[in-house]
Each structure stands twice: as C-alpha cells, then as structure tokens.
Tab-separated table of N, CA and C in Angstrom:
chain	number	residue	atom	x	y	z
A	1	ALA	N	-14.713	30.997	24.505
A	1	ALA	CA	-15.564	30.007	25.130
A	1	ALA	C	-16.831	30.645	25.692
A	2	VAL	N	-16.695	31.859	26.218
A	2	VAL	CA	-17.863	32.526	26.798
A	2	VAL	C	-18.931	32.763	25.726
A	3	VAL	N	-18.513	33.320	24.597
A	3	VAL	CA	-19.467	33.611	23.514
A	3	VAL	C	-20.047	32.318	22.965
A	4	GLU	N	-19.189	31.328	22.701
A	4	GLU	CA	-19.662	30.058	22.146
A	4	GLU	C	-20.659	29.382	23.072
A	5	ARG	N	-20.366	29.367	24.364
A	5	ARG	CA	-21.258	28.703	25.314
A	5	ARG	C	-22.623	29.374	25.349
A	6	HIS	N	-22.644	30.692	25.468
A	6	HIS	CA	-23.911	31.385	25.614
A	6	HIS	C	-24.702	31.415	24.305
A	7	PHE	N	-24.023	31.496	23.183
A	7	PHE	CA	-24.710	31.432	21.898
A	7	PHE	C	-25.367	30.064	21.723
A	8	ALA	N	-24.678	29.000	22.129
A	8	ALA	CA	-25.240	27.649	22.016
A	8	ALA	C	-26.478	27.490	22.893
A	9	GLU	N	-26.480	28.156	24.052
A	9	GLU	CA	-27.625	28.067	24.958
A	9	GLU	C	-28.843	28.802	24.403
A	10	ASP	N	-28.621	29.926	23.706
A	10	ASP	CA	-29.731	30.722	23.168
A	10	ASP	C	-29.294	31.380	21.860
A	11	PRO	N	-29.305	30.615	20.744
A	11	PRO	CA	-28.803	31.147	19.476
A	11	PRO	C	-29.652	32.266	18.886
A	12	ASN	N	-30.873	32.458	19.349
A	12	ASN	CA	-31.732	33.511	18.818
A	12	ASN	C	-31.539	34.853	19.515
A	13	LYS	N	-30.843	34.836	20.623
A	13	LYS	CA	-30.606	36.066	21.373
A	13	LYS	C	-29.455	36.836	20.735
A	14	VAL	N	-29.545	38.156	20.781
A	14	VAL	CA	-28.444	38.994	20.296
A	14	VAL	C	-27.477	39.174	21.461
A	15	TRP	N	-26.273	38.614	21.312
A	15	TRP	CA	-25.286	38.666	22.381
A	15	TRP	C	-24.358	39.858	22.170
A	16	THR	N	-24.189	40.640	23.225
A	16	THR	CA	-23.286	41.787	23.196
A	16	THR	C	-22.451	41.770	24.473
A	17	ARG	N	-21.494	42.666	24.546
A	17	ARG	CA	-20.677	42.738	25.765
A	17	ARG	C	-21.507	43.103	26.992
A	18	ASP	N	-22.674	43.697	26.774
A	18	ASP	CA	-23.523	44.092	27.890
A	18	ASP	C	-24.273	42.931	28.526
A	19	ASN	N	-24.502	41.839	27.786
A	19	ASN	CA	-25.266	40.739	28.369
A	19	ASN	C	-24.477	39.425	28.429
A	20	LEU	N	-23.183	39.473	28.161
A	20	LEU	CA	-22.317	38.306	28.353
A	20	LEU	C	-21.550	38.461	29.659
A	21	PRO	N	-21.267	37.357	30.343
A	21	PRO	CA	-20.468	37.485	31.569
A	21	PRO	C	-19.058	37.954	31.229
A	22	PRO	N	-18.501	38.832	32.039
A	22	PRO	CA	-17.180	39.380	31.728
A	22	PRO	C	-16.060	38.365	31.936
A	23	ILE	N	-14.973	38.584	31.243
A	23	ILE	CA	-13.724	37.876	31.506
A	23	ILE	C	-12.934	38.797	32.421
A	24	SER	N	-12.510	38.282	33.558
A	24	SER	CA	-11.798	39.138	34.512
A	24	SER	C	-10.309	38.825	34.491
A	25	VAL	N	-9.525	39.865	34.695
A	25	VAL	CA	-8.072	39.743	34.765
A	25	VAL	C	-7.609	40.457	36.029
A	26	VAL	N	-6.807	39.757	36.833
A	26	VAL	CA	-6.288	40.314	38.076
A	26	VAL	C	-4.767	40.211	38.046
A	27	PHE	N	-4.095	41.312	38.384
A	27	PHE	CA	-2.640	41.335	38.493
A	27	PHE	C	-2.282	41.494	39.961
A	28	ALA	N	-1.299	40.722	40.416
A	28	ALA	CA	-0.842	40.823	41.804
A	28	ALA	C	0.677	40.752	41.825
A	29	GLU	N	1.280	41.677	42.559
A	29	GLU	CA	2.740	41.694	42.673
A	29	GLU	C	3.135	41.200	44.053
A	30	GLY	N	3.907	40.121	44.055
A	30	GLY	CA	4.437	39.599	45.300
A	30	GLY	C	5.904	39.971	45.436
A	31	LYS	N	6.553	39.492	46.485
A	31	LYS	CA	7.978	39.784	46.676
A	31	LYS	C	8.833	39.101	45.619
A	32	GLU	N	8.438	37.899	45.188
A	32	GLU	CA	9.241	37.121	44.245
A	32	GLU	C	8.737	37.172	42.815
A	33	ASP	N	7.421	37.306	42.643
A	33	ASP	CA	6.881	37.188	41.296
A	33	ASP	C	5.705	38.125	41.069
A	34	VAL	N	5.289	38.150	39.830
A	34	VAL	CA	4.057	38.827	39.434
A	34	VAL	C	3.100	37.723	39.000
A	35	ALA	N	1.882	37.779	39.497
A	35	ALA	CA	0.887	36.769	39.152
A	35	ALA	C	-0.249	37.425	38.372
A	36	ILE	N	-0.737	36.695	37.396
A	36	ILE	CA	-1.865	37.149	36.593
A	36	ILE	C	-2.919	36.047	36.624
A	37	LYS	N	-4.136	36.415	36.960
A	37	LYS	CA	-5.247	35.456	36.981
A	37	LYS	C	-6.272	35.897	35.936
A	38	ILE	N	-6.610	34.989	35.023
A	38	ILE	CA	-7.598	35.257	33.991
A	38	ILE	C	-8.748	34.281	34.210
A	39	SER	N	-9.962	34.813	34.367
A	39	SER	CA	-11.121	33.976	34.680
A	39	SER	C	-12.232	34.213	33.674
A	40	ASP	N	-12.879	33.115	33.261
A	40	ASP	CA	-14.052	33.240	32.399
A	40	ASP	C	-15.174	32.355	32.921
A	41	ARG	N	-16.346	32.556	32.369
A	41	ARG	CA	-17.499	31.710	32.663
A	41	ARG	C	-17.974	31.096	31.354
A	42	GLY	N	-17.035	30.413	30.697
A	42	GLY	CA	-17.311	29.826	29.391
A	42	GLY	C	-17.679	28.361	29.430
A	43	GLY	N	-18.030	27.852	30.586
A	43	GLY	CA	-18.479	26.466	30.665
A	43	GLY	C	-17.457	25.493	31.204
A	44	GLY	N	-16.195	25.910	31.267
A	44	GLY	CA	-15.171	25.046	31.844
A	44	GLY	C	-14.704	23.932	30.928
A	45	ILE	N	-13.745	23.200	31.428
A	45	ILE	CA	-13.118	22.095	30.702
A	45	ILE	C	-13.391	20.818	31.482
A	46	PRO	N	-13.797	19.728	30.819
A	46	PRO	CA	-14.005	18.473	31.545
A	46	PRO	C	-12.710	18.002	32.217
A	47	ARG	N	-12.826	17.412	33.376
A	47	ARG	CA	-11.638	16.915	34.084
A	47	ARG	C	-10.857	15.926	33.245
A	48	SER	N	-11.570	15.158	32.404
A	48	SER	CA	-10.879	14.173	31.564
A	48	SER	C	-9.959	14.835	30.541
A	49	GLY	N	-10.159	16.113	30.260
A	49	GLY	CA	-9.318	16.814	29.296
A	49	GLY	C	-8.204	17.628	29.905
A	50	MET	N	-8.170	17.753	31.232
A	50	MET	CA	-7.189	18.632	31.869
A	50	MET	C	-5.740	18.209	31.606
A	51	ASN	N	-5.433	16.926	31.662
A	51	ASN	CA	-4.053	16.484	31.442
A	51	ASN	C	-3.614	16.671	29.997
A	52	ARG	N	-4.581	16.710	29.090
A	52	ARG	CA	-4.240	16.835	27.673
A	52	ARG	C	-4.112	18.289	27.215
A	53	LEU	N	-4.382	19.239	28.090
A	53	LEU	CA	-4.283	20.656	27.721
A	53	LEU	C	-2.907	21.030	27.195
A	54	TRP	N	-1.892	20.315	27.622
A	54	TRP	CA	-0.514	20.697	27.317
A	54	TRP	C	0.019	20.015	26.062
A	55	THR	N	-0.822	19.303	25.351
A	55	THR	CA	-0.390	18.689	24.097
A	55	THR	C	-0.833	19.569	22.935
A	56	TYR	N	-0.030	19.561	21.868
A	56	TYR	CA	-0.314	20.425	20.725
A	56	TYR	C	-1.464	19.927	19.870
A	57	SER	N	-1.944	18.745	20.108
A	57	SER	CA	-3.021	18.205	19.271
A	57	SER	C	-4.383	18.265	19.941
A	58	PHE	N	-4.450	18.778	21.145
A	58	PHE	CA	-5.713	18.761	21.886
A	58	PHE	C	-6.305	20.162	21.969
A	59	THR	N	-7.594	20.282	21.683
A	59	THR	CA	-8.294	21.548	21.828
A	59	THR	C	-9.681	21.313	22.397
A	60	THR	N	-10.158	22.270	23.174
A	60	THR	CA	-11.525	22.227	23.674
A	60	THR	C	-12.420	23.140	22.857
A	61	ALA	N	-11.869	23.747	21.809
A	61	ALA	CA	-12.593	24.765	21.025
A	61	ALA	C	-13.101	24.241	19.696
A	62	GLY	N	-13.428	22.974	19.608
A	62	GLY	CA	-14.002	22.453	18.380
A	62	GLY	C	-12.980	21.769	17.496
A	63	ASN	N	-13.419	21.394	16.320
A	63	ASN	CA	-12.613	20.626	15.386
A	63	ASN	C	-11.638	21.524	14.624
A	64	THR	N	-10.342	21.291	14.794
A	64	THR	CA	-9.327	22.106	14.144
A	64	THR	C	-9.398	21.994	12.629
A	65	ALA	N	-9.647	20.807	12.105
A	65	ALA	CA	-9.736	20.618	10.654
A	65	ALA	C	-10.875	21.448	10.068
A	66	GLU	N	-12.002	21.503	10.772
A	66	GLU	CA	-13.126	22.315	10.304
A	66	GLU	C	-12.768	23.793	10.301
A	67	LYS	N	-12.043	24.239	11.305
A	67	LYS	CA	-11.633	25.642	11.362
A	67	LYS	C	-10.680	25.987	10.219
A	68	MET	N	-9.753	25.080	9.918
A	68	MET	CA	-8.841	25.305	8.797
A	68	MET	C	-9.610	25.395	7.485
A	69	LYS	N	-10.609	24.542	7.303
A	69	LYS	CA	-11.431	24.567	6.088
A	69	LYS	C	-12.176	25.898	5.967
A	70	GLU	N	-12.710	26.393	7.087
A	70	GLU	CA	-13.401	27.683	7.080
A	70	GLU	C	-12.463	28.798	6.632
A	71	LEU	N	-11.234	28.787	7.140
A	71	LEU	CA	-10.266	29.814	6.759
A	71	LEU	C	-9.904	29.716	5.289
A	72	GLU	N	-9.737	28.501	4.779
A	72	GLU	CA	-9.408	28.305	3.358
A	72	GLU	C	-10.545	28.783	2.458
A	73	ASP	N	-11.790	28.566	2.881
A	73	ASP	CA	-12.946	28.954	2.079
A	73	ASP	C	-13.231	30.451	2.133
A	74	ASP	N	-12.670	31.133	3.121
A	74	ASP	CA	-12.914	32.559	3.306
A	74	ASP	C	-11.914	33.371	2.483
A	75	LYS	N	-12.256	33.656	1.257
A	75	LYS	CA	-11.339	34.341	0.330
A	75	LYS	C	-11.117	35.807	0.702
A	76	ARG	N	-12.083	36.426	1.367
A	76	ARG	CA	-11.961	37.842	1.708
A	76	ARG	C	-11.223	38.067	3.021
A	77	GLY	N	-10.982	37.026	3.783
A	77	GLY	CA	-10.297	37.184	5.064
A	77	GLY	C	-11.165	37.830	6.129
A	78	SER	N	-12.475	37.633	6.041
A	78	SER	CA	-13.380	38.290	6.981
A	78	SER	C	-13.606	37.491	8.259
A	79	LYS	N	-13.224	36.231	8.279
A	79	LYS	CA	-13.433	35.413	9.476
A	79	LYS	C	-12.207	35.524	10.384
A	80	ALA	N	-12.481	35.724	11.654
A	80	ALA	CA	-11.410	35.779	12.642
A	80	ALA	C	-11.602	34.624	13.613
A	81	ILE	N	-10.892	33.551	13.386
A	81	ILE	CA	-10.978	32.390	14.275
A	81	ILE	C	-9.803	32.493	15.232
A	82	MET	N	-10.113	32.640	16.518
A	82	MET	CA	-9.061	32.902	17.490
A	82	MET	C	-8.694	31.692	18.329
A	83	ALA	N	-9.436	30.629	18.236
A	83	ALA	CA	-9.159	29.488	19.097
A	83	ALA	C	-9.293	28.202	18.306
A	84	GLY	N	-8.703	27.143	18.836
A	84	GLY	CA	-8.914	25.842	18.251
A	84	GLY	C	-7.736	25.252	17.529
A	85	PHE	N	-6.590	25.913	17.538
A	85	PHE	CA	-5.437	25.378	16.831
A	85	PHE	C	-4.453	24.677	17.768
A	86	ALA	N	-4.778	24.631	19.056
A	86	ALA	CA	-4.079	23.798	20.042
A	86	ALA	C	-2.607	24.129	20.209
A	87	HIS	N	-2.271	25.409	20.153
A	87	HIS	CA	-0.887	25.822	20.389
A	87	HIS	C	-0.767	26.828	21.535
A	88	GLY	N	-1.815	27.555	21.837
A	88	GLY	CA	-1.757	28.656	22.788
A	88	GLY	C	-1.295	28.281	24.181
A	89	LEU	N	-1.943	27.330	24.809
A	89	LEU	CA	-1.570	26.982	26.180
A	89	LEU	C	-0.186	26.354	26.283
A	90	PRO	N	0.148	25.359	25.445
A	90	PRO	CA	1.495	24.788	25.574
A	90	PRO	C	2.607	25.819	25.360
A	91	LEU	N	2.454	26.681	24.360
A	91	LEU	CA	3.482	27.695	24.103
A	91	LEU	C	3.535	28.735	25.221
A	92	SER	N	2.380	29.104	25.754
A	92	SER	CA	2.356	30.075	26.850
A	92	SER	C	3.048	29.526	28.089
A	93	ARG	N	2.835	28.244	28.382
A	93	ARG	CA	3.498	27.648	29.552
A	93	ARG	C	5.004	27.566	29.337
A	94	ILE	N	5.435	27.247	28.115
A	94	ILE	CA	6.873	27.221	27.815
A	94	ILE	C	7.489	28.596	28.057
A	95	HIS	N	6.818	29.648	27.584
A	95	HIS	CA	7.343	30.992	27.779
A	95	HIS	C	7.376	31.381	29.252
A	96	ALA	N	6.325	31.068	29.991
A	96	ALA	CA	6.304	31.381	31.421
A	96	ALA	C	7.436	30.667	32.146
A	97	ARG	N	7.645	29.400	31.835
A	97	ARG	CA	8.716	28.639	32.486
A	97	ARG	C	10.092	29.141	32.073
A	98	ALA	N	10.224	29.617	30.838
A	98	ALA	CA	11.510	30.160	30.391
A	98	ALA	C	11.908	31.377	31.219
A	99	PHE	N	10.932	32.081	31.757
A	99	PHE	CA	11.209	33.243	32.595
A	99	PHE	C	11.088	32.918	34.083
A	100	GLY	N	11.228	31.634	34.423
A	100	GLY	CA	11.253	31.220	35.822
A	100	GLY	C	9.895	31.134	36.474
A	101	GLY	N	8.837	31.165	35.698
A	101	GLY	CA	7.496	31.120	36.257
A	101	GLY	C	6.762	29.851	35.881
A	102	ASP	N	5.456	29.958	35.768
A	102	ASP	CA	4.641	28.796	35.423
A	102	ASP	C	3.278	29.279	34.944
A	103	LEU	N	2.523	28.370	34.372
A	103	LEU	CA	1.144	28.611	33.963
A	103	LEU	C	0.338	27.426	34.452
A	104	GLN	N	-0.746	27.702	35.177
A	104	GLN	CA	-1.600	26.641	35.715
A	104	GLN	C	-3.048	26.918	35.336
A	105	VAL	N	-3.812	25.856	35.124
A	105	VAL	CA	-5.212	25.967	34.741
A	105	VAL	C	-6.067	25.219	35.760
A	106	MET	N	-7.089	25.904	36.246
A	106	MET	CA	-8.087	25.295	37.139
A	106	MET	C	-9.433	25.514	36.475
A	107	SER	N	-10.225	24.454	36.357
A	107	SER	CA	-11.486	24.577	35.649
A	107	SER	C	-12.599	23.851	36.380
A	108	MET	N	-13.801	24.386	36.238
A	108	MET	CA	-15.000	23.752	36.782
A	108	MET	C	-15.970	23.583	35.623
A	109	GLN	N	-16.124	22.338	35.170
A	109	GLN	CA	-17.032	22.088	34.063
A	109	GLN	C	-18.438	22.531	34.447
A	110	GLY	N	-19.091	23.227	33.549
A	110	GLY	CA	-20.408	23.771	33.822
A	110	GLY	C	-20.355	25.208	34.321
A	111	HIS	N	-19.165	25.704	34.615
A	111	HIS	CA	-19.025	27.086	35.096
A	111	HIS	C	-18.001	27.856	34.266
A	112	GLY	N	-16.721	27.599	34.506
A	112	GLY	CA	-15.696	28.361	33.805
A	112	GLY	C	-14.292	27.920	34.162
A	113	THR	N	-13.312	28.713	33.718
A	113	THR	CA	-11.906	28.353	33.863
A	113	THR	C	-11.117	29.532	34.412
A	114	ASP	N	-10.170	29.223	35.290
A	114	ASP	CA	-9.213	30.200	35.796
A	114	ASP	C	-7.830	29.787	35.326
A	115	VAL	N	-7.095	30.734	34.777
A	115	VAL	CA	-5.717	30.500	34.354
A	115	VAL	C	-4.830	31.404	35.194
A	116	TYR	N	-3.782	30.825	35.754
A	116	TYR	CA	-2.836	31.567	36.575
A	116	TYR	C	-1.484	31.571	35.879
A	117	VAL	N	-0.933	32.756	35.687
A	117	VAL	CA	0.399	32.898	35.104
A	117	VAL	C	1.279	33.525	36.173
A	118	TYR	N	2.395	32.863	36.471
A	118	TYR	CA	3.361	33.371	37.435
A	118	TYR	C	4.655	33.674	36.695
A	119	LEU	N	5.191	34.878	36.897
A	119	LEU	CA	6.458	35.269	36.284
A	119	LEU	C	7.372	35.838	37.359
A	120	TRP	N	8.596	35.323	37.436
A	120	TRP	CA	9.567	35.863	38.375
A	120	TRP	C	9.869	37.291	37.996
A	121	LYS	N	10.071	38.124	39.000
A	121	LYS	CA	10.434	39.506	38.723
A	121	LYS	C	11.795	39.535	38.047
A	122	LEU	N	11.949	40.384	37.070
A	122	LEU	CA	13.224	40.486	36.363
A	122	LEU	C	14.325	40.888	37.331
A	123	GLY	N	15.463	40.267	37.175
A	123	GLY	CA	16.595	40.567	38.029
A	123	GLY	C	16.714	39.664	39.230
A	124	ASP	N	15.668	38.931	39.559
A	124	ASP	CA	15.697	38.054	40.722
A	124	ASP	C	16.314	36.692	40.431
A	125	ARG	N	16.253	36.239	39.173
A	125	ARG	CA	16.713	34.899	38.802
A	125	ARG	C	17.272	34.902	37.404
A	126	GLU	N	18.049	33.885	37.133
A	126	GLU	CA	18.526	33.691	35.762
A	126	GLU	C	17.407	33.095	34.932
A	127	VAL	N	17.348	33.480	33.674
A	127	VAL	CA	16.342	32.941	32.770
A	127	VAL	C	16.884	31.663	32.154
A	128	ALA	N	16.126	30.580	32.305
A	128	ALA	CA	16.510	29.290	31.719
A	128	ALA	C	15.740	29.085	30.425
A	129	VAL	N	16.417	29.093	29.316
A	129	VAL	CA	15.760	28.880	28.031
A	129	VAL	C	15.839	27.406	27.683
A	130	PRO	N	14.657	26.752	27.524
A	130	PRO	CA	14.680	25.319	27.239
A	130	PRO	C	15.188	25.006	25.838
C-alpha cells in the first residue's frame, strides 16, 4: 500500500526505500502474551471497509480478477503480486486465534494502518484449533 499510494501521487518520481515512508514493526512481551504491531503510511482503509476486512472476497488492493489476468499473461513469472487476493487477513486472524491470541486492525484513511497481533505465550494456555 505504501508503494502504491506514493507512486499514484507522483508516478514520475523514482521511488526507493530511501524516499518512501518506512513500515515499522514493534515487538512487546507482556506477562501473558507477545504483541506485534505493524504500521504503515499507505493511505489507510476507509471506515466503510473495516467490517469487510475479514471476508475472503474483500480487498483494498485493487481488482483481484485483474491481478489474476496479469499473472496468467506473465509467461516468464517475472511479476510478483503480493496483495489483492483477499486471504491474508482472515487467515492470519484464524491462526492468531488458534493460538489463543487475536489480530486487530486500526486504520486512518488518508494516513495509514496499524495491525496488532497478540499471541499467548506458549505453555500458558491450551491451543484451541477451530
């Protein structure tokens, strides 16, 4: 989202890791769990889309059908499309919950998104597999 947002704002600029805002990752260990916070400045998600984040058919990363067509047309396998297939967040939350934790998303449209992953420390609880 960070690259897509900034490229859309200025497509003639050469974007590199030196002039894009960083994605930050913070790890924190509490008494009960380990928390991971991932933050970007990729423009955020509209509030109207927040409830739909957990469905397998919803994506904020463009048209999934168009991405599939691009992959089919790329005979050499040179394109790396990493987003837009609408499985990442729902599956990640299922895995976090299976280990007694959770995954939460907080977003500010026009700025960026924070994702929080909470995982119970191993040995503290039984793992519930859905």
